[in-house]
Coordinates of N, CA and C and ligand atoms in Angstrom, one line a residue:
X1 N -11.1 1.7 12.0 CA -10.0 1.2 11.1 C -10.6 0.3 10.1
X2 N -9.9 0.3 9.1 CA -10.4 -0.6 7.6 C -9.3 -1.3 7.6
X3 N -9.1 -2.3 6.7 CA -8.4 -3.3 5.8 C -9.2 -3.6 4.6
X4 N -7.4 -3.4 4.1 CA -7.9 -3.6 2.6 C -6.2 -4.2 2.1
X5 N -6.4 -5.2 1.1 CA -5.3 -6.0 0.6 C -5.0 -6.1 -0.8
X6 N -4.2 -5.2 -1.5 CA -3.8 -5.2 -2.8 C -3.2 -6.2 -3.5
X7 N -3.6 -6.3 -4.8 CA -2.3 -7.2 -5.3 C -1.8 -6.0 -6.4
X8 N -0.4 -6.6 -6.5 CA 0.4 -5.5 -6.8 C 1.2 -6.2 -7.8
X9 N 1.5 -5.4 -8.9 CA 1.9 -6.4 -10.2 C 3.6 -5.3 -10.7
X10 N 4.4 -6.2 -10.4 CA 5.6 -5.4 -11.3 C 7.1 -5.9 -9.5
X11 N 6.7 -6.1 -8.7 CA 7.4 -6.8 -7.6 C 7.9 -7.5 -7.6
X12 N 9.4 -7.5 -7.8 CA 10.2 -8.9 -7.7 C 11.1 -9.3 -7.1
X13 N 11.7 -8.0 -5.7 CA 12.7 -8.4 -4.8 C 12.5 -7.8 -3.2
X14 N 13.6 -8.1 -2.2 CA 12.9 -7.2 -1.1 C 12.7 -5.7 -1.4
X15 N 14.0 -5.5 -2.5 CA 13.8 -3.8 -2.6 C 12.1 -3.2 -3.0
X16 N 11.7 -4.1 -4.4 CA 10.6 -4.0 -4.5 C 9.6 -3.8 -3.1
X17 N 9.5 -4.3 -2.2 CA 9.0 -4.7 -1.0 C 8.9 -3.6 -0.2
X18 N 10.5 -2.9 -0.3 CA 10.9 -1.4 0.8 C 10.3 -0.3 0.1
X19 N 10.3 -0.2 -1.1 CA 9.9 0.8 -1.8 C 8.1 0.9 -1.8
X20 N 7.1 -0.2 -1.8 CA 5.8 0.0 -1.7 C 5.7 0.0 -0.2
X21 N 6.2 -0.6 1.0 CA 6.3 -0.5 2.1 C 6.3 0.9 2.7
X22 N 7.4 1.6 2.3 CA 7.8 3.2 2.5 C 6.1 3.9 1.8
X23 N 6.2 3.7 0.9 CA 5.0 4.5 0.0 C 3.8 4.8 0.8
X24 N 3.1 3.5 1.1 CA 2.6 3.1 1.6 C 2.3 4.0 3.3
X25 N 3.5 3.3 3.8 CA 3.8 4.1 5.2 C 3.4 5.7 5.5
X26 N 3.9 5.8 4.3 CA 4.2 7.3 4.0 C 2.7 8.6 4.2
X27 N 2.0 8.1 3.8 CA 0.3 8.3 4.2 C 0.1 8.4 5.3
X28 N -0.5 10.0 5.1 CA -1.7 9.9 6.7 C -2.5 9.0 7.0
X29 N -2.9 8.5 8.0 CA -4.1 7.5 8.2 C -2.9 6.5 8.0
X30 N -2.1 5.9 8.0 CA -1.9 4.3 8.0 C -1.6 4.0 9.3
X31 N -2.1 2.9 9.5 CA -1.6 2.2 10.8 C -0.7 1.3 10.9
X32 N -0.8 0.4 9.7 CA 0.2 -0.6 9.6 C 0.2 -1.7 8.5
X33 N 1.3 -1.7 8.0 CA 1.0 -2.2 6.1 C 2.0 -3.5 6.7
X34 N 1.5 -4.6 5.7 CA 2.3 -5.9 5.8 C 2.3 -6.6 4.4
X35 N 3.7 -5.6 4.0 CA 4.3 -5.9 2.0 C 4.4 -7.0 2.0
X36 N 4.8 -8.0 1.1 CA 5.1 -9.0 0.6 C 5.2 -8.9 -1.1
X37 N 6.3 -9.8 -1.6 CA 6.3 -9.5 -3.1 C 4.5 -9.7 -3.4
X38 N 4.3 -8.5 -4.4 CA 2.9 -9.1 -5.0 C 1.6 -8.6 -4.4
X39 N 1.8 -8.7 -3.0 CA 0.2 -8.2 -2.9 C 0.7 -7.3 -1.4
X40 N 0.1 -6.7 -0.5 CA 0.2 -5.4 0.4 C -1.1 -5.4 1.6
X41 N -1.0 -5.6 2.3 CA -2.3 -5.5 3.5 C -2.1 -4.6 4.3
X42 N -3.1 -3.8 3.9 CA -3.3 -2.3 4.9 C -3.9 -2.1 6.0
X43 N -3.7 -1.5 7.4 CA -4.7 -1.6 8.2 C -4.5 0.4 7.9
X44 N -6.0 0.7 7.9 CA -5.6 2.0 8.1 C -7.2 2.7 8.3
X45 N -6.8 4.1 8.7 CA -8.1 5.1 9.1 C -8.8 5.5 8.5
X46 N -10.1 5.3 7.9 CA -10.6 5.6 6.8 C -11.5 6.7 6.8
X47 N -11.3 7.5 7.7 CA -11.2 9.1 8.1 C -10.5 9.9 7.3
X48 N -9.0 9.3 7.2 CA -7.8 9.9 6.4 C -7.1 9.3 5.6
X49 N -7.4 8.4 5.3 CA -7.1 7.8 4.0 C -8.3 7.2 3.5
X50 N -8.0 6.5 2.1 CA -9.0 6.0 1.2 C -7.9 4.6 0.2
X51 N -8.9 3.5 -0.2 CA -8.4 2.8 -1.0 C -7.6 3.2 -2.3
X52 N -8.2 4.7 -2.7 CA -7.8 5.2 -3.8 C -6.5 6.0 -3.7
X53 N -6.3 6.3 -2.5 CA -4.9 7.1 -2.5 C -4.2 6.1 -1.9
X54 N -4.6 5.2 -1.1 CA -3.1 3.7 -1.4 C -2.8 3.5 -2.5
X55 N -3.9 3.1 -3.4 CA -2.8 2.4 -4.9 C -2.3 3.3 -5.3
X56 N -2.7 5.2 -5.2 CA -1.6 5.9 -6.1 C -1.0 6.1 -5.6
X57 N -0.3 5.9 -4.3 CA 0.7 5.9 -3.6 C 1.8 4.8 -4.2
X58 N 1.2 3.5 -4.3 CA 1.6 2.1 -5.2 C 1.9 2.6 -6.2
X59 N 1.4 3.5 -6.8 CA 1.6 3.1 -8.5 C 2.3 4.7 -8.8
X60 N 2.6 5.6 -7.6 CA 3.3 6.7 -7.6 C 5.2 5.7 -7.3
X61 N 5.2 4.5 -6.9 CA 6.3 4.5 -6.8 C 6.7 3.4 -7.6
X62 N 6.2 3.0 -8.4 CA 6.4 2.4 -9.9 C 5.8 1.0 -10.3
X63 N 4.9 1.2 -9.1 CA 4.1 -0.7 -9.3 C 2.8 -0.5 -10.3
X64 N 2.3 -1.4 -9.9 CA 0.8 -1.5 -10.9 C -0.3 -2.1 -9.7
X65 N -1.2 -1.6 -9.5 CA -2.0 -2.0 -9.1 C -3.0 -3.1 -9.3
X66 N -2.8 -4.1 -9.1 CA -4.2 -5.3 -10.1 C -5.7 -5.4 -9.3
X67 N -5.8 -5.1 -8.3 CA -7.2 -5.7 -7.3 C -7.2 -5.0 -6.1
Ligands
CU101 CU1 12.8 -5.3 -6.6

């Protein structure tokens, strides 16, 4: 398992929150995401997922990625 912790730019309510949360979730390989406005902590399988298909998963659902 990996961790990795985004900050996330364009977040500004819980909905914000359900919608990168869902995204997120939504990926093979995740084990367990913990949203908060602004930044995103992933625990996930780095077998089947990668850092790079979380953010476009983030930024497939209308955020911005910063870090
Ligand atoms: Cu919002």
């Amino acid at each position: 398992m990996a961790e990795l912790t985004l900050t996330i730019e364009g977040m500004s309510c819980g909905h914000c929150v359900m919608s990168v949360k869902k995204a997120i979730d939504a990926l093979e390989g995740i084990n367990s995401s913990d949203v908060s406005i602004g930044t995103a902590r992933v625990d996930y399988d780095e077998s089947k997922t990668n850092m790079d298909e979380i953010a476009k998963a983030v930024q497939n659902s209308g955020y911005k990625v910063a870090g």
